[in-house]
Coordinates of C-alpha atoms and ligand atoms in Angstrom, one line a residue:
Chain A
M15 CA -0.9 4.6 -22.3
S16 CA 1.8 7.4 -22.8
R17 CA 5.0 7.6 -21.2
S18 CA 4.4 9.6 -18.2
L19 CA 5.7 9.7 -14.9
I20 CA 4.8 9.7 -11.4
D21 CA 8.1 8.3 -9.4
I22 CA 11.0 10.0 -10.5
R23 CA 11.9 6.1 -9.9
D24 CA 10.6 6.0 -13.6
L25 CA 12.6 7.6 -14.7
S26 CA 16.1 6.2 -16.7
T27 CA 19.8 7.6 -14.4
T28 CA 20.4 8.6 -18.1
E29 CA 17.4 10.4 -19.2
I30 CA 17.2 11.8 -15.6
E31 CA 21.3 13.8 -17.5
E32 CA 19.3 14.2 -20.6
L33 CA 17.1 16.5 -18.9
I34 CA 20.2 17.9 -17.5
R35 CA 21.4 18.3 -20.0
T36 CA 18.2 19.2 -22.5
A37 CA 18.3 22.2 -19.2
E38 CA 21.8 24.0 -19.4
D39 CA 20.5 24.3 -23.2
I40 CA 17.7 26.0 -22.4
I41 CA 19.8 28.5 -20.4
A42 CA 22.6 28.9 -22.4
D43 CA 20.1 29.7 -26.0
P44 CA 16.2 29.8 -24.4
K45 CA 15.4 31.6 -27.8
K46 CA 16.1 27.9 -29.7
Y47 CA 13.9 26.3 -27.1
S48 CA 10.7 30.2 -26.6
E49 CA 8.1 27.3 -30.0
I50 CA 9.1 24.4 -29.9
C51 CA 6.0 23.6 -28.0
H52 CA 3.6 26.7 -30.7
G53 CA 0.4 24.6 -30.7
K54 CA -0.2 22.6 -28.2
K55 CA -2.0 22.4 -24.3
L56 CA -1.1 22.1 -20.4
A57 CA -3.2 21.4 -18.9
T58 CA -2.9 21.9 -14.5
L59 CA -5.5 19.8 -12.6
F60 CA -4.7 20.6 -9.3
F61 CA -6.9 18.4 -6.2
E62 CA -5.3 20.6 -3.5
P63 CA -3.6 24.8 -3.6
S64 CA 0.1 24.7 -4.5
T65 CA 0.2 27.7 -6.7
R66 CA 4.7 27.3 -7.0
T67 CA 3.6 24.8 -8.6
R68 CA 1.1 25.1 -10.3
L69 CA 2.9 28.3 -12.1
S70 CA 6.8 27.1 -12.3
F71 CA 4.5 24.3 -14.7
E72 CA 2.5 27.3 -16.1
A73 CA 5.7 28.9 -16.6
A74 CA 6.9 26.2 -18.0
M75 CA 5.0 26.4 -21.0
Y76 CA 5.1 29.5 -21.4
E77 CA 8.3 29.8 -21.6
L78 CA 7.9 27.0 -24.9
G79 CA 5.3 28.6 -26.1
G80 CA 2.8 26.5 -25.4
Q81 CA -0.8 27.0 -23.4
V82 CA -2.4 25.9 -20.6
L83 CA -4.9 24.7 -19.8
S84 CA -5.8 25.2 -16.1
M85 CA -8.1 23.7 -13.6
S86 CA -6.6 25.5 -10.1
N87 CA -9.7 24.5 -8.6
A88 CA -10.2 21.3 -9.5
A89 CA -11.4 20.1 -6.0
S90 CA -14.7 22.5 -6.4
S91 CA -14.8 21.4 -9.8
S92 CA -15.6 17.7 -10.8
A93 CA -14.3 16.5 -7.9
A94 CA -16.7 18.0 -5.6
K95 CA -19.7 17.1 -8.2
G96 CA -18.2 13.2 -7.5
E97 CA -16.3 12.3 -10.7
S98 CA -13.7 10.8 -10.4
V99 CA -10.1 10.9 -12.0
A100 CA -9.8 8.1 -13.6
D101 CA -13.0 10.2 -15.6
T102 CA -11.9 14.0 -15.1
A103 CA -8.0 11.9 -17.1
K104 CA -10.2 11.0 -20.4
T105 CA -12.4 14.8 -20.4
V106 CA -8.9 17.0 -20.0
S107 CA -7.6 14.6 -22.8
C108 CA -9.7 15.6 -25.5
Y109 CA -8.4 19.4 -24.3
A110 CA -5.0 19.1 -23.7
D111 CA -1.9 17.4 -25.3
I112 CA -0.5 17.5 -21.6
I113 CA -1.7 16.5 -18.2
A114 CA 0.4 18.4 -14.7
M115 CA -1.7 16.5 -11.5
R116 CA -1.1 17.5 -7.7
H117 CA -4.2 15.9 -6.1
P118 CA -4.3 15.2 -1.8
K119 CA -4.6 11.3 -2.4
E120 CA -2.0 9.0 -2.6
G121 CA -2.2 7.0 -6.5
A122 CA -4.2 10.0 -7.5
P123 CA -1.9 11.0 -10.2
L124 CA -0.9 7.4 -11.0
V125 CA -5.0 6.8 -11.7
A126 CA -5.2 9.8 -14.2
A127 CA -2.2 8.1 -16.5
M128 CA -3.6 4.7 -16.4
N129 CA -6.8 6.9 -17.8
A130 CA -5.3 9.5 -19.7
S131 CA -4.5 9.1 -23.6
I132 CA -2.0 12.0 -22.6
P133 CA 1.3 11.8 -20.3
V134 CA 0.3 13.1 -17.4
I135 CA 3.2 14.4 -14.9
N136 CA 3.0 13.9 -11.0
A137 CA 2.1 17.3 -9.3
G138 CA 2.3 16.6 -5.8
D139 CA 0.6 13.4 -4.8
G140 CA -0.2 13.9 -0.6
G141 CA 3.0 12.9 1.2
H142 CA 3.8 10.5 -1.9
N143 CA 6.2 10.9 -4.8
H144 CA 6.9 14.4 -6.4
P145 CA 9.3 13.5 -9.2
T146 CA 9.4 17.5 -11.4
Q147 CA 11.1 18.8 -7.3
T148 CA 13.4 15.7 -7.3
L149 CA 14.6 16.6 -11.1
A150 CA 14.9 20.5 -9.9
D151 CA 17.2 19.2 -6.6
L152 CA 19.2 17.2 -8.9
C153 CA 19.7 19.4 -12.0
T154 CA 21.3 22.1 -8.7
I155 CA 23.5 20.0 -7.2
S156 CA 25.0 18.8 -11.2
R157 CA 24.7 22.4 -12.2
E158 CA 26.3 23.6 -8.8
K159 CA 28.7 20.8 -8.3
G160 CA 28.9 19.0 -12.2
R161 CA 28.7 15.8 -10.8
L162 CA 25.9 13.7 -9.4
D163 CA 28.2 11.0 -7.5
N164 CA 30.9 11.2 -5.4
L165 CA 30.0 13.9 -2.6
T166 CA 28.7 13.7 1.4
V167 CA 24.9 15.5 1.2
G168 CA 23.4 15.9 4.7
L169 CA 19.8 15.8 4.6
C170 CA 18.7 17.6 7.2
G171 CA 15.3 18.4 9.6
D172 CA 12.1 16.8 9.3
L173 CA 13.5 13.6 7.1
K174 CA 10.6 11.3 8.5
F175 CA 7.9 12.5 6.5
G176 CA 9.8 15.3 4.7
R177 CA 9.1 13.4 0.5
T178 CA 11.0 15.4 -0.9
V179 CA 13.5 14.0 1.2
H180 CA 13.4 10.3 0.6
S181 CA 12.0 10.9 -3.6
L182 CA 16.2 13.3 -3.2
I183 CA 17.5 9.7 -1.8
E184 CA 15.5 7.6 -4.1
A185 CA 17.3 9.5 -6.7
L186 CA 20.5 9.9 -5.5
S187 CA 21.4 6.2 -4.2
R188 CA 21.7 4.6 -8.2
Y189 CA 25.0 6.8 -8.1
T190 CA 28.4 6.1 -6.8
G191 CA 30.7 7.5 -4.1
I192 CA 28.0 9.2 -2.2
K193 CA 27.5 9.3 1.7
F194 CA 23.9 10.4 3.5
V195 CA 24.6 12.6 6.8
L196 CA 21.2 12.3 7.9
I197 CA 20.8 15.4 10.7
S198 CA 17.0 15.3 12.3
P199 CA 16.0 15.7 16.5
V200 CA 15.2 12.3 17.4
E201 CA 11.2 12.1 16.7
L202 CA 11.0 12.8 13.6
K203 CA 14.0 9.9 12.5
L204 CA 14.5 8.5 8.7
P205 CA 12.3 4.9 8.3
S206 CA 13.8 2.4 8.4
Y207 CA 12.9 0.8 5.5
V208 CA 14.4 3.8 3.5
K209 CA 18.1 2.8 4.7
K210 CA 17.4 -0.7 4.2
D211 CA 15.4 -0.6 1.3
V212 CA 17.3 1.9 -0.3
I213 CA 20.6 3.6 0.7
Q214 CA 23.0 0.2 1.8
A215 CA 20.4 -1.7 -0.4
H216 CA 22.6 0.7 -2.6
G217 CA 25.5 -0.5 -0.8
L218 CA 26.2 3.6 0.2
E219 CA 27.0 4.3 3.5
Y220 CA 24.9 6.8 5.9
S221 CA 25.3 7.8 9.3
Q222 CA 23.1 10.0 11.8
T223 CA 23.4 11.9 14.1
T224 CA 21.0 14.7 15.4
D225 CA 23.7 18.0 16.0
L226 CA 23.6 19.7 12.3
E227 CA 27.3 22.0 13.1
A228 CA 29.2 19.0 14.6
V229 CA 28.9 17.3 11.3
M230 CA 28.7 20.2 9.0
P231 CA 33.0 20.8 8.1
E232 CA 32.1 16.9 5.8
L233 CA 28.9 18.4 3.8
D234 CA 29.3 18.9 0.3
I235 CA 25.4 19.0 -0.2
L236 CA 23.0 20.4 3.1
Y237 CA 19.6 19.7 1.8
M238 CA 17.5 21.6 4.1
T239 CA 13.9 20.8 4.6
R240 CA 10.6 22.8 6.9
V241 CA 9.1 21.5 9.8
Q242 CA 5.9 20.9 9.7
R243 CA 3.5 21.6 11.9
E244 CA 0.4 19.4 10.9
R245 CA 3.2 16.2 11.7
F246 CA 2.7 17.2 15.5
F247 CA -0.3 16.1 18.1
N248 CA 1.6 19.0 20.1
E249 CA 1.9 22.3 20.2
E250 CA 4.3 21.6 22.4
D251 CA 6.8 19.0 20.2
Y252 CA 6.3 21.5 17.9
L253 CA 7.3 24.9 19.1
R254 CA 10.2 22.8 20.8
L255 CA 11.1 20.7 17.3
K256 CA 11.0 23.9 15.0
D257 CA 14.1 26.1 16.0
S258 CA 16.5 22.9 16.2
Y259 CA 17.3 22.9 13.2
I260 CA 17.4 27.0 11.5
L261 CA 20.9 27.4 9.9
T262 CA 22.8 30.1 10.5
P263 CA 25.6 32.3 10.0
E264 CA 27.5 31.4 12.9
K265 CA 26.3 27.2 12.2
L266 CA 28.2 27.8 8.9
K267 CA 31.7 28.4 9.8
G268 CA 33.5 25.3 9.9
A269 CA 30.9 24.8 7.0
K270 CA 33.0 24.4 3.1
D271 CA 33.1 26.8 0.9
D272 CA 32.1 25.8 -1.9
L273 CA 28.8 23.8 0.2
C274 CA 25.7 23.9 -1.6
I275 CA 23.0 25.1 0.6
M276 CA 19.3 23.8 -1.1
H277 CA 15.7 23.8 0.7
P278 CA 12.1 22.7 -1.2
L279 CA 10.7 25.7 -0.7
P280 CA 8.1 27.0 0.3
R281 CA 10.5 27.8 4.4
V282 CA 9.0 28.8 7.2
N283 CA 12.6 30.4 9.1
E284 CA 14.7 26.7 8.5
I285 CA 17.0 29.5 7.1
S286 CA 18.0 32.7 8.8
V287 CA 17.6 35.6 5.6
A288 CA 21.7 35.6 6.7
I289 CA 22.5 33.4 4.5
D290 CA 20.2 34.3 1.0
D291 CA 23.3 36.5 0.1
D292 CA 25.5 33.9 0.2
P293 CA 27.5 32.5 -2.5
R294 CA 26.7 29.3 -1.2
A295 CA 22.8 29.7 -0.4
C296 CA 20.9 27.5 -3.5
Y297 CA 17.5 27.6 -2.7
F298 CA 15.7 30.2 -5.5
K299 CA 18.7 28.3 -8.4
Q300 CA 16.1 25.4 -7.4
V301 CA 13.4 27.2 -8.1
L302 CA 14.7 28.7 -11.0
N303 CA 16.0 24.9 -12.4
G304 CA 13.1 23.6 -11.1
K305 CA 11.3 25.3 -14.5
Y306 CA 14.4 24.7 -16.8
M307 CA 13.9 21.0 -14.9
R308 CA 9.0 21.1 -16.4
M309 CA 10.4 22.8 -19.4
A310 CA 13.3 19.8 -21.0
L311 CA 10.4 16.9 -18.9
I312 CA 7.4 18.7 -21.0
M313 CA 9.3 18.0 -24.1
K314 CA 11.0 14.6 -24.1
L315 CA 6.8 14.1 -22.8
L316 CA 5.0 15.6 -25.7
E317 CA 8.4 13.9 -27.5
I318 CA 9.3 17.1 -28.9
E319 CA 13.1 17.2 -30.9
V320 CA 15.5 20.6 -30.7
Chain B
M1 CA -20.3 -38.9 -4.2
H2 CA -16.4 -40.2 -5.9
V3 CA -14.0 -38.1 -4.2
D4 CA -11.4 -40.2 -6.3
S5 CA -13.9 -40.3 -10.0
I6 CA -13.9 -36.7 -11.4
N7 CA -14.2 -36.2 -15.2
N8 CA -13.6 -32.7 -15.3
G9 CA -12.5 -30.3 -12.6
I10 CA -10.4 -29.0 -10.1
V11 CA -7.8 -30.8 -7.6
I12 CA -6.4 -28.6 -5.8
D13 CA -3.3 -30.2 -3.8
H14 CA -0.7 -29.6 -1.1
I15 CA -2.7 -28.0 0.6
T16 CA -1.5 -27.4 4.3
A17 CA -3.6 -29.0 6.1
G18 CA -5.8 -27.2 8.2
K19 CA -6.1 -24.7 5.2
G20 CA -8.7 -25.7 2.6
L21 CA -12.0 -24.3 5.0
Q22 CA -10.1 -20.7 4.1
L23 CA -9.3 -21.6 0.9
Y24 CA -12.2 -22.7 0.2
N25 CA -14.1 -19.7 1.2
L26 CA -11.8 -17.3 -0.9
L27 CA -12.3 -18.2 -3.7
G28 CA -15.8 -18.6 -3.3
L29 CA -16.6 -22.2 -3.3
E30 CA -19.6 -21.9 -1.7
L31 CA -21.2 -20.0 -4.0
Q32 CA -20.9 -23.0 -6.7
D33 CA -23.8 -24.9 -7.0
C34 CA -21.1 -28.4 -8.7
T35 CA -20.1 -30.9 -6.5
I36 CA -17.3 -30.0 -4.1
A37 CA -14.6 -32.3 -1.5
I38 CA -12.6 -30.2 0.6
I39 CA -10.7 -33.5 2.7
K40 CA -8.7 -32.9 5.7
N41 CA -5.5 -34.0 7.1
V42 CA -4.5 -36.8 3.4
A43 CA -1.2 -39.0 5.1
S44 CA 1.5 -37.7 2.3
R45 CA 4.6 -38.0 2.2
K46 CA 5.9 -34.4 0.9
M47 CA 4.7 -32.0 4.2
G48 CA 3.0 -35.4 6.4
R49 CA -0.4 -34.4 6.6
K50 CA -2.3 -32.4 4.0
D51 CA -6.6 -31.0 2.8
I52 CA -7.2 -31.0 -0.7
I53 CA -10.0 -30.0 -3.0
K54 CA -12.2 -31.7 -4.9
I55 CA -14.1 -29.9 -8.1
D56 CA -16.4 -31.6 -10.0
A57 CA -16.7 -28.6 -11.9
D58 CA -14.6 -27.2 -15.2
I59 CA -14.7 -23.7 -13.4
S60 CA -11.5 -21.9 -13.1
V61 CA -10.1 -20.2 -9.9
N62 CA -8.8 -17.0 -8.8
T63 CA -4.4 -18.9 -8.6
D64 CA -3.7 -15.3 -6.9
I65 CA -5.8 -15.6 -4.5
L66 CA -4.2 -19.7 -3.6
G67 CA -0.4 -18.3 -3.9
Y68 CA -0.4 -15.2 -1.1
V69 CA -2.5 -17.5 1.5
D70 CA -0.5 -20.3 0.7
P71 CA 2.3 -20.5 -1.8
G72 CA 3.4 -24.5 -3.4
V73 CA -0.5 -25.3 -3.7
T74 CA -0.8 -27.8 -6.5
V75 CA -3.7 -27.1 -9.2
N76 CA -4.7 -29.8 -11.1
I77 CA -6.8 -29.9 -14.2
I78 CA -8.8 -32.4 -15.1
K79 CA -10.7 -33.5 -18.2
G80 CA -11.9 -36.5 -19.3
G81 CA -10.2 -38.1 -16.2
E82 CA -7.2 -37.0 -17.4
I83 CA -4.5 -35.0 -15.3
V84 CA -4.5 -32.9 -18.4
E85 CA -2.7 -29.5 -17.1
K86 CA -0.7 -29.4 -13.3
K87 CA 0.2 -25.5 -12.2
N88 CA 3.0 -25.1 -9.6
I89 CA 1.2 -22.1 -7.8
S90 CA 4.4 -20.0 -5.7
L91 CA 3.4 -16.6 -4.0
P92 CA 2.1 -13.5 -7.2
N93 CA 4.1 -10.8 -8.3
K94 CA 0.6 -9.1 -8.8
L95 CA -2.3 -9.7 -6.6
V96 CA -5.2 -7.6 -7.5
N97 CA -8.5 -7.8 -5.4
V98 CA -7.5 -9.7 -3.2
I99 CA -6.2 -7.9 -1.0
F100 CA -6.9 -4.1 0.7
C101 CA -5.5 -1.2 1.1
K102 CA -6.1 0.9 4.4
N103 CA -3.7 3.8 4.2
P104 CA -6.7 6.3 5.0
R105 CA -4.0 8.5 2.2
C106 CA -4.8 6.2 -0.8
I107 CA -6.8 7.0 -4.2
T108 CA -8.8 4.1 -3.4
S109 CA -10.3 5.6 0.2
T110 CA -12.3 7.5 -1.9
E111 CA -12.1 5.8 -5.0
Q112 CA -13.9 2.4 -4.7
E113 CA -14.4 1.6 -7.3
L114 CA -10.3 0.7 -8.5
S115 CA -9.5 -2.5 -8.1
Q116 CA -6.9 -3.3 -5.8
I117 CA -3.6 -4.2 -6.9
F118 CA -0.5 -5.1 -4.9
N119 CA 3.0 -5.9 -6.1
L120 CA 5.1 -7.9 -4.1
T121 CA 7.9 -6.1 -3.5
N122 CA 10.7 -8.3 -1.7
E123 CA 9.9 -12.4 -2.8
K124 CA 12.4 -13.0 1.0
N125 CA 9.7 -10.6 3.4
R126 CA 6.3 -11.5 1.4
V127 CA 6.0 -7.7 1.6
Y128 CA 3.3 -6.9 -0.6
R129 CA 3.1 -2.8 -1.6
C130 CA -0.3 -0.8 -2.8
A131 CA 0.5 0.1 -6.3
Y132 CA -0.8 3.1 -5.9
C133 CA 0.6 5.2 -2.8
E134 CA 3.0 2.3 -1.7
A135 CA 1.9 1.7 1.4
K136 CA 2.6 -2.2 2.4
F137 CA -0.3 -4.9 3.2
E138 CA 0.0 -6.3 7.4
E139 CA -2.4 -8.3 7.7
K140 CA -3.5 -7.2 11.3
Ligands
ZN30 ZN1 -2.7 2.8 -1.4

């Protein structure tokens, strides 16, 4: 079984820092990397549509000089014919050198990794894991702040179902001096097992509030998330809550000058477009960092050295 | 049958009183042709009362099931009338095809030929999580 990335915890903090260093080196000297994966093929197997994640992986492979085999309609091809994830993984192992898989079922990329003879990257499995999003987040924090420790990190929006938030908490909890500020409506609070088994288990502090503006001055990072319609049973609750945590220039008044505003994108209206030109807005940098981290990850899993 | 005199077989000892029959069923022992005795409410210095299962044949039993249902049981392997091996069974770190994931979003819900794998994530609170989706296993 090749080395795969299924869960952000599969990587040690040292490995994450190495990936960030590689990403920074790619940014500094992209030419050095432009042919490094020549002759290698990435298969993108997307069993549910996620155009932006797929494009990020494909752009990453092309910028490394590699090629892409794309099965963007995986759901309508192999799975529809009743092929198992295991068989798909074994088949694609014959054609490609590395797989990026997105699947609506939780654990499907792990099944692929257990059966493929090539590395598998989890590109999102339902509401479960999405480790390359977390790599993009960590790279952004590291580049903007120069460190991954001693930060007050505000997480705002849907903290109950938001997998990006849970993985980011998992990843940041391994560093010292992190303080989490959890900002959400009562209905969408962070599940208690994340607070207990992750934050407190690492001896870290957190505070919980429904008032974004009140905690704004403390924050070094503000991570906004989308409140998804499908999380609600009735439309009324959704409409009432979705607008509760919209970031506007007014709400930013008390914020630090070097606050780093993040969002996993796509946004609906959680961040007013009026903030896009604010130098503290980092969400499009996150997209770019995501591509560089995917490049660094592909190189690592293919064991390609510069 | 003299329940005390097994020549080649297995004695599952120190079963919590009342769990003998449940283990007999879970281990699939009703499918065996050999002689098997379930002895209930045996006086025990250590436990007060205990159950014992004696199997008069050299078969293998799933120790993961034993450890999951009743950690603390002892498995004695008998050969030629002697105990040749004594195993203390504790809560297993990994369970394969013992319990089943109930999360409808889990890959095991659509691909039923996959092994059901659970990992022990918290020994004190007996928490097992699905290896695929990490859903916590709840008895009911
Ligand atoms: Zn599961």
